[in-house]
Amino acid sequence: MSHFRNFKKIMAVAAATTMLMLTGCGKSISTSDVNDTPPTTNSNQSGNIIVLTLHPDAAPITCENFEKLVNEGFYNGLTFHRVVDEFMAQGGDPKGDGTGGSSDTIKGEFAANGVNNPLSHQRGVVSMARSMDYDSASSQFFICYTGNYASSLDGQYAAFANVTEGMEVVDDFMKVERDLNSMGEMASPKTPIKMEKVEMIAPDENGAPRVMITMNDFIQK
């Protein structure tokens, strides 16, 4: 039975990304709007902070697109609409149901699409959701809870970042009560898990870009 449950979880990822009806066509993407003096993680008082470190060396197109959306304020107020226990949390959809995205789609930077991306889908790794079309990713992304599914995700999805602070906040998503979603998963949060503010912050000590996500108080006291 455990093998069957694992198989169902893996198939659920494929089903969810198939449902992403993203539109748009490869417009030129620029990151010229990045602040000259981005804030540090000390600029917010909330304890619900998640920091992502991007890896443009592994997925330059994906990182550039993600930074562009962050600088435009695209993610502010959006939610994590799908949380699957011990698997992943998915968010970044303006429709909030897994069917939306931004106007631009990008090339999928993973092996099945002819791109050498060395990042593996281990715990805390951030990757792009997509439809069956390899080049359909736009704004939706997911954060891995475990590396148990790396063998099915590696080479098929564009990993581009990892959580370097606040993984315990991502773990807390699993404490939120959930309803059945359209795929029959108990994965749709009853209380919105909202990204109140998403912004670029100062690079890490190696110069890697970083993103800070300030979450709402999604756990009911």
Tab-separated table of C-alpha atoms in Angstrom:
chain	number	residue	atom	x	y	z
A	1	MET	CA	0.000	0.000	0.000
A	2	SER	CA	2.843	2.429	0.732
A	3	HIS	CA	4.135	2.017	-2.830
A	4	PHE	CA	0.653	2.751	-4.148
A	5	ARG	CA	0.372	5.922	-2.032
A	6	ASN	CA	3.774	7.087	-3.265
A	7	PHE	CA	2.707	6.417	-6.846
A	8	LYS	CA	-0.486	8.449	-6.314
A	9	LYS	CA	1.519	11.391	-4.991
A	10	ILE	CA	3.891	11.318	-7.972
A	11	MET	CA	0.982	11.125	-10.415
A	12	ALA	CA	-0.715	14.016	-8.608
A	13	VAL	CA	2.217	16.286	-9.458
A	14	ALA	CA	1.900	15.435	-13.137
A	15	ALA	CA	-1.857	15.961	-13.019
A	16	ALA	CA	-1.561	19.326	-11.275
A	17	THR	CA	0.994	20.722	-13.681
A	18	THR	CA	-1.083	19.479	-16.613
A	19	MET	CA	-3.896	21.684	-15.325
A	20	LEU	CA	-1.780	24.848	-15.552
A	21	MET	CA	-3.353	26.635	-18.507
A	22	LEU	CA	-0.639	29.253	-18.928
A	23	THR	CA	-0.635	31.804	-21.721
A	24	GLY	CA	1.914	34.127	-23.303
A	25	CYS	CA	4.898	33.811	-25.541
A	26	GLY	CA	8.545	34.418	-24.717
A	27	LYS	CA	8.749	38.177	-24.405
A	28	SER	CA	12.084	39.764	-23.592
A	29	ILE	CA	12.685	39.621	-19.840
A	30	SER	CA	14.737	42.188	-17.947
A	31	THR	CA	15.858	42.521	-14.348
A	32	SER	CA	16.806	46.176	-14.605
A	33	ASP	CA	14.259	47.112	-11.940
A	34	VAL	CA	16.242	45.460	-9.122
A	35	ASN	CA	16.719	47.883	-6.229
A	36	ASP	CA	20.241	49.284	-5.837
A	37	THR	CA	20.035	48.862	-2.072
A	38	PRO	CA	17.738	45.921	-1.374
A	39	PRO	CA	16.683	45.299	2.214
A	40	THR	CA	18.092	42.606	4.465
A	41	THR	CA	16.089	40.028	6.402
A	42	ASN	CA	16.154	42.371	9.411
A	43	SER	CA	13.847	44.862	7.677
A	44	ASN	CA	10.688	42.958	8.694
A	45	GLN	CA	9.380	42.211	12.173
A	46	SER	CA	7.170	39.231	11.278
A	47	GLY	CA	8.331	35.774	12.272
A	48	ASN	CA	6.774	34.228	9.160
A	49	ILE	CA	9.730	34.865	6.879
A	50	ILE	CA	10.999	32.577	4.118
A	51	VAL	CA	14.247	33.363	2.311
A	52	LEU	CA	15.066	31.812	-1.046
A	53	THR	CA	18.544	31.751	-2.561
A	54	LEU	CA	18.447	31.645	-6.357
A	55	HIS	CA	20.859	29.688	-8.559
A	56	PRO	CA	21.164	31.503	-11.901
A	57	ASP	CA	24.186	29.361	-12.742
A	58	ALA	CA	21.856	26.335	-12.926
A	59	ALA	CA	18.711	27.967	-14.325
A	60	PRO	CA	19.442	31.491	-15.618
A	61	ILE	CA	16.216	31.978	-17.597
A	62	THR	CA	14.066	30.764	-14.721
A	63	CYS	CA	15.843	32.961	-12.180
A	64	GLU	CA	15.623	36.002	-14.416
A	65	ASN	CA	11.897	35.498	-14.885
A	66	PHE	CA	11.348	34.944	-11.152
A	67	GLU	CA	13.294	38.107	-10.255
A	68	LYS	CA	11.291	40.070	-12.839
A	69	LEU	CA	8.003	38.959	-11.304
A	70	VAL	CA	9.246	39.705	-7.781
A	71	ASN	CA	10.340	43.214	-8.783
A	72	GLU	CA	6.964	43.838	-10.421
A	73	GLY	CA	5.211	42.899	-7.176
A	74	PHE	CA	3.462	40.045	-8.984
A	75	TYR	CA	3.566	37.634	-6.036
A	76	ASN	CA	2.359	40.085	-3.385
A	77	GLY	CA	-0.930	38.804	-1.990
A	78	LEU	CA	-0.845	35.456	-3.814
A	79	THR	CA	-1.205	32.169	-1.974
A	80	PHE	CA	0.108	28.651	-1.684
A	81	HIS	CA	-3.025	26.994	-3.004
A	82	ARG	CA	-1.840	23.369	-2.840
A	83	VAL	CA	-0.101	21.701	0.100
A	84	VAL	CA	0.539	17.950	-0.111
A	85	ASP	CA	1.831	16.394	3.105
A	86	GLU	CA	5.480	15.319	2.984
A	87	PHE	CA	5.638	16.151	-0.720
A	88	MET	CA	5.450	19.813	-1.729
A	89	ALA	CA	3.700	23.196	-1.401
A	90	GLN	CA	2.682	24.960	-4.616
A	91	GLY	CA	1.887	28.642	-5.082
A	92	GLY	CA	2.235	31.712	-7.267
A	93	ASP	CA	-1.050	31.443	-9.160
A	94	PRO	CA	-3.041	34.721	-9.446
A	95	LYS	CA	-6.231	32.656	-9.824
A	96	GLY	CA	-5.426	30.710	-6.676
A	97	ASP	CA	-6.570	27.359	-8.032
A	98	GLY	CA	-3.674	26.054	-10.116
A	99	THR	CA	-5.003	27.201	-13.493
A	100	GLY	CA	-3.387	30.632	-13.780
A	101	GLY	CA	-0.009	32.233	-14.322
A	102	SER	CA	1.816	35.315	-15.554
A	103	SER	CA	1.720	36.581	-19.143
A	104	ASP	CA	5.146	35.218	-20.117
A	105	THR	CA	6.087	31.571	-20.408
A	106	ILE	CA	9.718	30.479	-20.365
A	107	LYS	CA	11.956	27.689	-21.578
A	108	GLY	CA	11.995	24.720	-19.232
A	109	GLU	CA	15.527	24.386	-17.902
A	110	PHE	CA	15.791	20.657	-17.235
A	111	ALA	CA	17.379	17.615	-18.847
A	112	ALA	CA	14.294	16.335	-20.691
A	113	ASN	CA	14.218	19.709	-22.480
A	114	GLY	CA	17.899	19.638	-23.400
A	115	VAL	CA	19.212	21.741	-20.515
A	116	ASN	CA	21.803	20.546	-18.013
A	117	ASN	CA	20.418	21.577	-14.635
A	118	PRO	CA	22.381	19.988	-11.767
A	119	LEU	CA	19.927	20.920	-8.992
A	120	SER	CA	18.118	17.973	-7.432
A	121	HIS	CA	14.647	18.119	-5.907
A	122	GLN	CA	15.715	17.655	-2.303
A	123	ARG	CA	14.088	19.113	0.804
A	124	GLY	CA	13.804	22.900	0.533
A	125	VAL	CA	14.456	23.060	-3.209
A	126	VAL	CA	12.206	25.405	-5.208
A	127	SER	CA	11.115	24.428	-8.711
A	128	MET	CA	8.740	25.624	-11.432
A	129	ALA	CA	5.344	24.055	-12.053
A	130	ARG	CA	4.349	23.603	-15.687
A	131	SER	CA	1.844	21.917	-17.988
A	132	MET	CA	2.657	19.020	-20.317
A	133	ASP	CA	4.377	21.569	-22.544
A	134	TYR	CA	8.025	21.716	-21.448
A	135	ASP	CA	8.129	25.480	-22.110
A	136	SER	CA	4.913	26.438	-20.298
A	137	ALA	CA	6.193	27.525	-16.862
A	138	SER	CA	5.394	31.117	-15.932
A	139	SER	CA	4.799	32.060	-12.285
A	140	GLN	CA	3.744	28.965	-10.352
A	141	PHE	CA	6.418	27.265	-8.278
A	142	PHE	CA	6.627	24.576	-5.615
A	143	ILE	CA	8.803	23.943	-2.563
A	144	CYS	CA	9.825	20.352	-1.840
A	145	TYR	CA	9.249	18.909	1.621
A	146	THR	CA	11.404	15.847	1.002
A	147	GLY	CA	13.822	14.391	-1.493
A	148	ASN	CA	11.840	11.156	-1.752
A	149	TYR	CA	10.469	12.124	-5.163
A	150	ALA	CA	13.680	13.498	-6.659
A	151	SER	CA	13.955	10.562	-9.041
A	152	SER	CA	10.628	11.474	-10.678
A	153	LEU	CA	11.113	15.263	-10.612
A	154	ASP	CA	14.800	15.626	-11.508
A	155	GLY	CA	15.250	16.206	-15.211
A	156	GLN	CA	11.525	16.956	-15.642
A	157	TYR	CA	11.075	20.244	-13.763
A	158	ALA	CA	13.233	23.360	-13.520
A	159	ALA	CA	14.683	23.606	-10.015
A	160	PHE	CA	16.117	27.087	-9.541
A	161	ALA	CA	16.401	27.980	-5.842
A	162	ASN	CA	16.379	26.635	-2.317
A	163	VAL	CA	15.000	27.766	1.019
A	164	THR	CA	17.909	29.024	3.123
A	165	GLU	CA	15.861	30.527	5.961
A	166	GLY	CA	12.392	29.729	7.238
A	167	MET	CA	11.889	26.138	6.123
A	168	GLU	CA	10.072	25.666	9.431
A	169	VAL	CA	7.493	28.163	8.147
A	170	VAL	CA	6.994	26.047	5.027
A	171	ASP	CA	6.628	22.981	7.265
A	172	ASP	CA	3.891	24.824	9.177
A	173	PHE	CA	1.809	24.961	5.994
A	174	MET	CA	1.018	21.300	6.688
A	175	LYS	CA	-0.639	22.286	9.990
A	176	VAL	CA	-3.395	24.180	8.154
A	177	GLU	CA	-6.696	22.351	7.694
A	178	ARG	CA	-7.347	21.444	4.069
A	179	ASP	CA	-10.226	20.507	1.800
A	180	LEU	CA	-10.274	18.291	-1.262
A	181	ASN	CA	-9.017	20.011	-4.394
A	182	SER	CA	-10.147	19.350	-7.973
A	183	MET	CA	-7.822	16.333	-8.186
A	184	GLY	CA	-9.227	14.677	-5.093
A	185	GLU	CA	-6.243	15.535	-2.893
A	186	MET	CA	-6.736	16.807	0.652
A	187	ALA	CA	-4.500	19.730	-0.286
A	188	SER	CA	-6.541	22.950	-0.558
A	189	PRO	CA	-5.946	25.120	2.557
A	190	LYS	CA	-9.108	26.261	4.335
A	191	THR	CA	-7.199	29.284	5.670
A	192	PRO	CA	-5.330	31.224	2.968
A	193	ILE	CA	-1.556	30.741	3.150
A	194	LYS	CA	-0.706	34.129	1.726
A	195	MET	CA	2.528	35.744	0.565
A	196	GLU	CA	1.904	39.244	1.891
A	197	LYS	CA	5.107	40.636	0.424
A	198	VAL	CA	7.785	39.143	-1.837
A	199	GLU	CA	10.911	41.209	-2.450
A	200	MET	CA	14.530	40.993	-3.506
A	201	ILE	CA	16.977	41.377	-0.629
A	202	ALA	CA	20.747	41.702	-0.407
A	203	PRO	CA	22.675	38.856	-2.090
A	204	ASP	CA	24.328	36.203	0.041
A	205	GLU	CA	28.048	36.164	0.789
A	206	ASN	CA	28.716	34.535	-2.569
A	207	GLY	CA	26.724	37.095	-4.502
A	208	ALA	CA	23.739	34.818	-5.157
A	209	PRO	CA	20.390	36.637	-5.499
A	210	ARG	CA	17.973	36.215	-2.611
A	211	VAL	CA	14.235	36.661	-2.228
A	212	MET	CA	12.358	37.266	1.020
A	213	ILE	CA	8.748	36.135	1.375
A	214	THR	CA	6.746	37.597	4.250
A	215	MET	CA	3.817	35.311	5.015
A	216	ASN	CA	0.517	36.073	6.735
A	217	ASP	CA	-0.430	34.516	10.067
A	218	PHE	CA	-1.972	31.468	8.449
A	219	ILE	CA	-2.137	29.273	11.556
A	220	GLN	CA	-5.335	29.920	13.472
A	221	LYS	CA	-4.487	30.657	17.105
